[in-house]
């Protein structure tokens, strides 16, 4: 599997609060794969987002891919959200009355697949680079990913 994409809805936004490292907000999401050989499979996950004092968001997400009611893969995602505008102070973002702007926030990073499904062994042997966007107002999350491995063969197979 060389590429995949998904679109999801932000189903839950849970402010955890200000921590020693920044502002922590957990974002739950659910959607479906829209490109690649797993098109139509569903996906759900949670991002334990940390917004640093410089305004950059650190993505630390866990996702599950379902084929029907069966989990076929778990994905660990690491990356960054770099807002296209100056972010307010963390205390302003943490205020329950803060209103996010209706803007697509750009995302980028890496995804690492884990699976027991033999048909997906190439996915588990690859690192995927991703780009995408999240809009807190519309609650839409879009991601496209491409394998960074030169070949789609599993490690150790010639």
Coordinates of N, CA, C and O in Angstrom, one line a residue:
X1 N 0.9 -1.2 0.0 CA 0.0 0.0 0.0 C 0.9 1.2 0.0 O 1.6 1.5 1.0
X2 N 0.9 2.0 -1.1 CA 1.7 3.1 -1.2 C 1.1 4.4 -0.7 O 1.8 5.3 -0.3
X3 N -0.2 4.5 -0.8 CA -0.9 5.8 -0.4 C -2.2 5.4 0.3 O -2.8 4.4 0.1
X4 N -2.7 6.4 1.0 CA -4.0 6.3 1.6 C -4.4 7.7 2.0 O -3.6 8.6 2.1
X5 N -5.7 7.9 2.1 CA -6.3 9.2 2.5 C -7.5 8.9 3.3 O -8.2 7.9 3.1
X6 N -7.9 9.8 4.2 CA -9.1 9.7 4.9 C -9.7 11.1 5.2 O -9.0 12.1 5.2
X7 N -11.0 11.1 5.4 CA -11.7 12.3 5.8 C -12.5 11.9 7.1 O -13.1 10.8 7.1
X8 N -12.5 12.7 8.1 CA -13.1 12.4 9.4 C -13.8 13.6 9.9 O -13.5 14.8 9.5
X9 N -14.6 13.4 10.9 CA -15.3 14.4 11.7 C -14.6 14.5 13.1 O -14.4 13.4 13.7
X10 N -14.3 15.7 13.5 CA -13.9 15.8 14.9 C -15.1 15.6 15.8 O -16.1 16.4 15.8
X11 N -15.2 14.5 16.5 CA -16.3 14.0 17.2 C -16.3 14.5 18.7 O -17.4 14.6 19.3
X12 N -15.1 14.9 19.2 CA -15.0 15.3 20.6 C -13.8 16.2 20.7 O -12.8 15.9 20.2
X13 N -14.0 17.3 21.4 CA -12.9 18.3 21.7 C -12.9 18.4 23.2 O -13.9 19.0 23.7
X14 N -11.9 17.9 23.8 CA -11.8 17.9 25.3 C -10.6 18.6 25.7 O -9.4 18.1 25.6
X15 N -10.7 19.9 26.2 CA -9.6 20.6 26.8 C -9.1 19.9 28.1 O -9.9 19.7 29.0
X16 N -7.9 19.6 28.1 CA -7.3 19.0 29.3 C -6.7 20.1 30.2 O -6.8 20.1 31.4
X17 N -6.2 21.2 29.6 CA -5.8 22.4 30.3 C -4.3 22.7 30.1 O -3.6 22.0 29.3
X18 N -3.9 23.7 30.8 CA -2.5 24.1 30.7 C -1.6 23.2 31.5 O -1.9 22.8 32.6
X19 N -0.5 22.8 30.9 CA 0.4 21.9 31.5 C 1.8 22.6 31.5 O 1.9 23.6 31.0
X20 N 2.8 21.9 32.1 CA 4.1 22.5 32.1 C 4.7 22.6 30.7 O 5.6 23.5 30.5
X21 N 4.2 21.8 29.7 CA 4.7 21.9 28.3 C 3.9 22.7 27.4 O 4.3 23.1 26.3
X22 N 2.6 23.0 27.8 CA 1.8 23.8 26.9 C 0.3 23.5 27.2 O 0.0 23.0 28.3
X23 N -0.6 23.8 26.2 CA -2.0 23.5 26.4 C -2.3 22.2 25.7 O -2.1 22.0 24.6
X24 N -2.9 21.3 26.5 CA -3.3 20.0 26.0 C -4.8 20.0 25.7 O -5.6 20.4 26.6
X25 N -5.1 19.6 24.5 CA -6.5 19.4 24.1 C -6.6 18.0 23.4 O -5.8 17.8 22.4
X26 N -7.5 17.2 23.8 CA -7.7 15.9 23.1 C -8.8 16.0 22.1 O -9.9 16.6 22.4
X27 N -8.5 15.6 20.9 CA -9.5 15.6 19.7 C -9.8 14.2 19.3 O -9.0 13.5 18.8
X28 N -11.1 13.8 19.5 CA -11.5 12.5 19.0 C -12.1 12.7 17.6 O -12.6 13.8 17.3
X29 N -11.9 11.7 16.8 CA -12.3 11.8 15.4 C -12.8 10.4 14.8 O -12.3 9.4 15.3
X30 N -13.6 10.4 13.8 CA -14.1 9.2 13.2 C -14.4 9.6 11.7 O -15.0 10.6 11.4
X31 N -14.1 8.6 10.8 CA -14.4 8.8 9.4 C -14.1 7.6 8.6 O -14.2 6.5 9.1
X32 N -13.8 7.8 7.3 CA -13.5 6.7 6.5 C -12.4 7.0 5.5 O -12.1 8.1 5.2
X33 N -11.7 5.9 5.1 CA -10.6 6.0 4.1 C -11.3 6.3 2.8 O -12.2 5.7 2.4
X34 N -10.7 7.2 2.1 CA -11.2 7.7 0.8 C -10.3 7.4 -0.4 O -10.8 7.6 -1.5
X35 N -9.1 7.0 -0.2 CA -8.2 6.7 -1.3 C -7.3 5.5 -0.8 O -7.1 5.3 0.4
X36 N -6.9 4.7 -1.8 CA -6.0 3.6 -1.5 C -6.8 2.3 -1.5 O -8.0 2.3 -1.6
X37 N -6.1 1.2 -1.3 CA -6.7 -0.1 -1.3 C -7.7 -0.4 -0.2 O -8.5 -1.3 -0.2
X38 N -7.7 0.5 0.9 CA -8.6 0.3 2.0 C -9.8 1.3 1.9 O -10.5 1.4 2.9
X39 N -10.0 1.9 0.7 CA -11.1 2.8 0.6 C -12.4 2.2 1.1 O -12.7 1.0 0.7
X40 N -13.1 2.9 1.9 CA -14.4 2.4 2.4 C -14.3 1.9 3.8 O -15.3 1.8 4.6
X41 N -13.1 1.5 4.3 CA -12.8 1.1 5.6 C -13.0 2.3 6.5 O -12.8 3.4 6.1
X42 N -13.4 2.1 7.8 CA -13.6 3.2 8.7 C -12.4 3.4 9.6 O -11.6 2.5 9.7
X43 N -12.3 4.5 10.1 CA -11.2 4.9 11.0 C -11.7 5.7 12.2 O -12.6 6.5 12.0
X44 N -11.1 5.5 13.3 CA -11.4 6.3 14.5 C -10.2 6.5 15.3 O -9.3 5.7 15.2
X45 N -10.1 7.6 16.0 CA -8.9 7.9 16.7 C -9.0 9.0 17.7 O -10.1 9.6 17.8
X46 N -7.9 9.3 18.3 CA -7.8 10.4 19.2 C -6.4 11.0 19.1 O -5.4 10.3 18.9
X47 N -6.4 12.3 19.1 CA -5.1 13.1 19.0 C -4.9 13.8 20.4 O -5.8 14.6 20.8
X48 N -3.8 13.4 21.0 CA -3.5 14.1 22.3 C -2.6 15.3 22.0 O -1.4 15.3 22.2
X49 N -3.3 16.3 21.4 CA -2.6 17.5 20.9 C -2.0 18.3 22.0 O -2.7 18.6 23.0
X50 N -0.8 18.8 21.9 CA -0.2 19.7 22.8 C 0.2 21.0 22.0 O 0.9 20.9 21.0
X51 N -0.4 22.1 22.4 CA 0.0 23.3 21.8 C 1.1 24.0 22.6 O 0.9 24.3 23.8
X52 N 2.2 24.1 22.0 CA 3.4 24.7 22.7 C 3.2 26.2 22.8 O 2.4 26.8 22.1
X53 N 4.0 26.8 23.7 CA 3.9 28.3 23.9 C 4.2 29.1 22.6 O 3.7 30.2 22.5
X54 N 4.9 28.5 21.7 CA 5.2 29.2 20.4 C 4.0 29.1 19.4 O 4.0 29.6 18.3
X55 N 2.9 28.4 19.8 CA 1.7 28.3 19.0 C 1.7 27.0 18.1 O 0.7 26.7 17.5
X56 N 2.8 26.3 18.0 CA 2.8 25.1 17.2 C 2.2 23.9 18.0 O 2.4 23.7 19.1
X57 N 1.3 23.2 17.3 CA 0.7 22.0 17.9 C 1.5 20.8 17.6 O 1.9 20.6 16.4
X58 N 1.7 20.0 18.6 CA 2.4 18.7 18.5 C 1.4 17.6 18.4 O 0.6 17.3 19.4
X59 N 1.3 16.9 17.3 CA 0.3 15.8 17.1 C 0.9 14.5 17.7 O 2.0 14.1 17.4
X60 N 0.1 13.9 18.5 CA 0.4 12.6 19.1 C -0.9 11.8 19.0 O -1.7 11.8 20.0
X61 N -1.2 11.1 17.9 CA -2.5 10.5 17.7 C -2.4 9.0 17.6 O -1.3 8.4 17.2
X62 N -3.4 8.3 18.0 CA -3.6 6.9 17.8 C -4.9 6.6 17.0 O -5.9 7.3 17.3
X63 N -4.8 5.8 16.0 CA -5.9 5.5 15.2 C -6.1 4.0 15.0 O -5.2 3.2 15.1
X64 N -7.4 3.6 14.8 CA -7.7 2.2 14.5 C -8.5 2.2 13.2 O -9.3 3.1 12.9
X65 N -8.1 1.3 12.3 CA -8.8 1.1 11.0 C -9.6 -0.2 11.1 O -9.1 -1.2 11.5
X66 N -10.9 0.0 10.7 CA -11.8 -1.1 10.8 C -12.3 -1.6 9.4 O -12.6 -0.7 8.6
X67 N -12.4 -2.9 9.2 CA -13.1 -3.4 8.0 C -14.3 -4.1 8.6 O -14.2 -5.2 9.2
X68 N -15.4 -3.4 8.5 CA -16.6 -3.9 9.2 C -16.4 -3.7 10.7 O -16.1 -2.6 11.1
X69 N -16.6 -4.7 11.4 CA -16.5 -4.6 12.9 C -15.1 -5.1 13.3 O -14.8 -5.2 14.5
X70 N -14.2 -5.5 12.4 CA -12.9 -6.1 12.7 C -11.8 -5.0 12.6 O -11.7 -4.4 11.5
X71 N -11.0 -4.9 13.6 CA -9.9 -4.0 13.6 C -8.8 -4.6 12.7 O -8.4 -5.8 12.9
X72 N -8.3 -3.9 11.6 CA -7.3 -4.5 10.8 C -6.0 -3.8 10.9 O -5.0 -4.3 10.4
X73 N -5.9 -2.6 11.6 CA -4.7 -1.9 11.8 C -4.8 -0.9 12.9 O -5.9 -0.4 13.2
X74 N -3.6 -0.7 13.5 CA -3.5 0.4 14.5 C -2.4 1.3 13.9 O -1.4 0.9 13.4
X75 N -2.6 2.6 14.0 CA -1.7 3.6 13.5 C -1.3 4.6 14.6 O -2.1 5.1 15.3
X76 N 0.0 4.8 14.7 CA 0.6 5.8 15.5 C 1.0 7.0 14.7 O 1.7 6.8 13.6
X77 N 0.6 8.2 15.0 CA 0.9 9.4 14.2 C 1.6 10.4 15.0 O 1.2 10.7 16.2
X78 N 2.6 11.0 14.4 CA 3.4 12.1 15.1 C 3.5 13.2 14.0 O 3.8 12.9 12.9
X79 N 3.4 14.4 14.5 CA 3.6 15.5 13.5 C 3.3 16.8 14.2 O 3.4 17.0 15.4
X80 N 3.0 17.8 13.3 CA 2.8 19.2 13.7 C 1.7 19.9 13.1 O 1.3 19.6 11.9
X81 N 1.1 20.8 13.8 CA 0.1 21.7 13.3 C 0.8 23.1 13.3 O 1.1 23.5 14.4
X82 N 1.0 23.7 12.2 CA 1.6 25.0 12.2 C 0.6 26.0 11.7 O 0.3 26.1 10.5
X83 N -0.1 26.8 12.6 CA -1.1 27.7 12.2 C -0.6 28.7 11.2 O 0.5 29.2 11.3
X84 N -1.5 29.1 10.2 CA -1.1 30.1 9.2 C -1.3 31.6 9.7 O -1.3 32.5 9.0
X85 N -1.5 31.7 11.0 CA -1.7 33.0 11.6 C -1.1 33.0 13.0 O -0.8 31.9 13.6
X86 N -0.8 34.2 13.6 CA -0.2 34.2 15.0 C -1.2 33.7 16.0 O -2.4 34.1 16.0
X87 N -0.8 32.7 16.8 CA -1.7 32.1 17.8 C -1.7 33.0 19.0 O -0.7 33.6 19.4
X88 N -2.9 33.1 19.6 CA -3.0 33.9 20.9 C -2.2 33.2 22.0 O -1.8 32.0 21.8
X89 N -2.0 33.8 23.1 CA -1.4 33.2 24.3 C -2.2 32.0 24.7 O -3.4 31.9 24.5
X90 N -1.5 31.0 25.3 CA -2.1 29.8 25.7 C -3.3 30.0 26.6 O -4.3 29.3 26.6
X91 N -3.2 31.0 27.5 CA -4.2 31.2 28.5 C -5.5 31.7 27.7 O -6.6 31.4 28.2
X92 N -5.4 32.4 26.6 CA -6.5 32.8 25.8 C -7.2 31.5 25.2 O -8.4 31.4 25.2
X93 N -6.3 30.7 24.6 CA -6.8 29.4 24.0 C -7.5 28.5 25.0 O -8.5 27.8 24.7
X94 N -7.0 28.6 26.2 CA -7.6 27.7 27.3 C -8.9 28.2 27.8 O -9.6 27.5 28.5
X95 N -9.2 29.5 27.6 CA -10.5 30.1 28.1 C -11.7 29.4 27.4 O -11.7 29.2 26.2
X96 N -12.6 28.9 28.2 CA -13.8 28.2 27.6 C -14.6 29.0 26.6 O -15.3 28.5 25.8
X97 N -14.4 30.3 26.6 CA -15.2 31.2 25.7 C -14.4 31.5 24.4 O -14.9 32.2 23.5
X98 N -13.2 30.9 24.3 CA -12.4 31.1 23.1 C -13.1 30.5 21.9 O -13.6 29.4 21.9
X99 N -13.1 31.3 20.8 CA -13.7 30.8 19.6 C -12.6 30.6 18.5 O -11.9 31.6 18.2
X100 N -12.5 29.4 18.1 CA -11.5 29.1 17.0 C -11.9 29.8 15.7 O -13.1 29.8 15.4
X101 N -11.0 30.3 14.9 CA -11.4 30.8 13.6 C -11.7 29.7 12.6 O -11.3 28.6 12.8
X102 N -12.5 30.0 11.7 CA -12.9 29.1 10.6 C -11.8 29.0 9.6 O -11.9 29.6 8.5
X103 N -10.8 28.3 9.9 CA -9.6 28.2 9.1 C -9.1 26.7 9.1 O -9.2 26.0 10.1
X104 N -8.7 26.3 7.9 CA -8.0 25.0 7.8 C -6.6 25.1 8.3 O -5.8 25.8 7.8
X105 N -6.4 24.4 9.4 CA -5.0 24.3 10.0 C -4.2 23.3 9.3 O -4.6 22.1 9.3
X106 N -3.0 23.6 8.8 CA -2.2 22.6 8.1 C -1.6 21.6 9.0 O -1.1 22.0 10.1
X107 N -1.6 20.3 8.6 CA -1.0 19.3 9.4 C 0.1 18.6 8.5 O 0.0 18.5 7.3
X108 N 1.2 18.1 9.2 CA 2.2 17.3 8.5 C 2.9 16.4 9.5 O 3.0 16.8 10.7
X109 N 3.4 15.3 9.1 CA 4.1 14.4 10.0 C 4.3 13.0 9.4 O 4.4 12.8 8.2
X110 N 4.3 12.0 10.3 CA 4.6 10.7 9.9 C 3.6 9.7 10.6 O 3.1 10.0 11.7
X111 N 3.3 8.6 9.9 CA 2.4 7.6 10.4 C 3.0 6.3 10.3 O 3.7 6.0 9.4
X112 N 2.8 5.5 11.4 CA 3.4 4.2 11.5 C 2.3 3.1 11.8 O 1.6 3.2 12.7
X113 N 2.2 2.2 10.8 CA 1.2 1.2 10.9 C 1.6 -0.1 11.6 O 2.8 -0.5 11.6
X114 N 0.6 -0.7 12.3 CA 0.9 -2.0 13.0 C -0.4 -2.8 12.6 O -1.5 -2.4 12.7
X115 N -0.1 -4.1 12.2 CA -1.2 -4.9 11.8 C -0.8 -6.4 11.9 O 0.3 -6.8 11.8
X116 N -1.8 -7.2 12.1 CA -1.6 -8.7 12.1 C -2.2 -9.3 10.8 O -2.1 -10.4 10.6
X117 N -2.7 -8.4 9.9 CA -3.3 -8.8 8.7 C -2.2 -9.0 7.6 O -1.5 -8.0 7.3
X118 N -1.9 -10.2 7.2 CA -0.8 -10.5 6.2 C -0.9 -9.6 5.0 O 0.1 -9.2 4.4
X119 N -2.1 -9.3 4.5 CA -2.3 -8.5 3.3 C -1.8 -7.1 3.5 O -1.7 -6.4 2.5
X120 N -1.7 -6.7 4.7 CA -1.2 -5.3 5.0 C 0.2 -5.2 5.5 O 0.7 -4.2 6.0
X121 N 1.0 -6.3 5.3 CA 2.3 -6.4 5.8 C 3.2 -5.3 5.3 O 4.1 -4.8 5.9
X122 N 3.0 -4.9 4.0 CA 3.8 -3.8 3.4 C 3.5 -2.5 4.2 O 4.4 -1.7 4.3
X123 N 2.3 -2.3 4.6 CA 2.0 -1.0 5.4 C 2.8 -1.0 6.7 O 3.3 0.1 7.1
X124 N 2.9 -2.1 7.3 CA 3.6 -2.2 8.6 C 5.1 -2.1 8.4 O 5.8 -1.8 9.4
X125 N 5.6 -2.3 7.2 CA 7.0 -2.2 6.9 C 7.4 -0.8 6.4 O 8.5 -0.6 6.0
X126 N 6.5 0.1 6.4 CA 6.7 1.5 5.8 C 6.5 2.6 6.8 O 5.8 2.4 7.8
X127 N 7.0 3.7 6.5 CA 6.7 4.9 7.2 C 6.0 5.8 6.2 O 6.4 5.9 5.1
X128 N 4.9 6.4 6.6 CA 4.1 7.2 5.8 C 4.3 8.7 6.1 O 4.1 9.0 7.3
X129 N 4.6 9.5 5.2 CA 4.6 11.0 5.4 C 3.2 11.5 5.0 O 2.5 11.0 4.1
X130 N 2.6 12.4 5.9 CA 1.3 12.8 5.6 C 1.2 14.4 5.6 O 2.0 15.0 6.2
X131 N 0.2 14.8 4.9 CA -0.2 16.2 5.0 C -1.7 16.2 5.1 O -2.4 15.2 4.8
X132 N -2.2 17.3 5.6 CA -3.7 17.4 5.7 C -4.1 18.7 6.3 O -3.3 19.7 6.4
X133 N -5.3 18.8 6.8 CA -5.8 19.9 7.4 C -6.9 19.6 8.4 O -7.6 18.5 8.3
X134 N -7.1 20.4 9.4 CA -8.2 20.3 10.4 C -8.8 21.6 10.6 O -8.1 22.7 10.7
X135 N -10.1 21.7 10.7 CA -10.9 22.9 10.9 C -11.7 22.6 12.1 O -12.6 21.8 12.1
X136 N -11.4 23.4 13.2 CA -12.1 23.1 14.5 C -13.6 23.6 14.4 O -14.4 23.0 15.0
X137 N -13.8 24.6 13.6 CA -15.2 25.2 13.4 C -16.1 24.2 12.7 O -17.2 23.8 13.1
X138 N -15.6 23.7 11.5 CA -16.4 22.8 10.7 C -16.3 21.4 11.1 O -17.0 20.5 10.7
X139 N -15.3 21.1 12.0 CA -15.0 19.8 12.5 C -14.5 18.8 11.5 O -14.7 17.6 11.6
X140 N -13.9 19.3 10.4 CA -13.5 18.4 9.3 C -12.0 18.2 9.4 O -11.2 19.2 9.5
X141 N -11.6 16.9 9.3 CA -10.2 16.5 9.3 C -10.0 15.8 8.0 O -10.7 14.9 7.7
X142 N -8.9 16.2 7.2 CA -8.6 15.6 6.0 C -7.1 15.2 6.0 O -6.3 16.1 6.3
X143 N -6.7 14.0 5.6 CA -5.3 13.6 5.6 C -5.1 12.8 4.4 O -5.9 11.9 4.0
X144 N -3.9 13.0 3.7 CA -3.4 12.2 2.6 C -2.0 11.8 3.0 O -1.2 12.6 3.5
X145 N -1.7 10.5 2.8 CA -0.4 9.9 3.2 C 0.2 9.1 2.1 O -0.5 8.5 1.3
X146 N 1.5 9.1 2.0 CA 2.3 8.4 1.0 C 3.5 7.7 1.7 O 4.1 8.2 2.5
X147 N 3.7 6.4 1.3 CA 4.8 5.7 1.8 C 6.1 6.3 1.5 O 6.3 6.8 0.4
X148 N 7.0 6.4 2.5 CA 8.3 6.9 2.2 C 9.3 5.9 1.9 O 10.5 6.1 1.7
X149 N 8.9 4.6 1.8 CA 9.7 3.5 1.4 C 9.8 3.4 -0.1 O 8.7 3.6 -0.8
X150 N 10.9 3.2 -0.7 CA 11.1 3.2 -2.1 C 10.4 2.1 -2.8 O 10.0 2.2 -4.0
X151 N 10.0 1.0 -2.1 CA 9.3 -0.1 -2.7 C 8.2 -0.5 -1.8 O 8.3 -0.3 -0.6
X152 N 7.2 -1.1 -2.3 CA 6.1 -1.6 -1.5 C 6.2 -3.0 -1.0 O 5.3 -3.5 -0.4
X153 N 7.4 -3.5 -1.1 CA 7.7 -4.9 -0.5 C 8.0 -4.8 0.9 O 8.7 -3.9 1.4
X154 N 7.7 -5.8 1.7 CA 8.0 -5.9 3.1 C 9.5 -6.0 3.3 O 10.2 -6.4 2.4
X155 N 10.0 -5.5 4.5 CA 11.4 -5.6 4.8 C 11.8 -7.1 4.7 O 11.1 -8.0 5.2
X156 N 13.0 -7.3 4.1 CA 13.5 -8.7 4.1 C 13.0 -9.5 2.9 O 13.5 -10.6 2.7
X157 N 12.1 -9.0 2.1 CA 11.6 -9.7 0.9 C 12.3 -9.1 -0.3 O 12.3 -7.9 -0.6
X158 N 12.8 -10.0 -1.2 CA 13.5 -9.5 -2.4 C 12.6 -9.6 -3.6 O 11.6 -10.2 -3.6

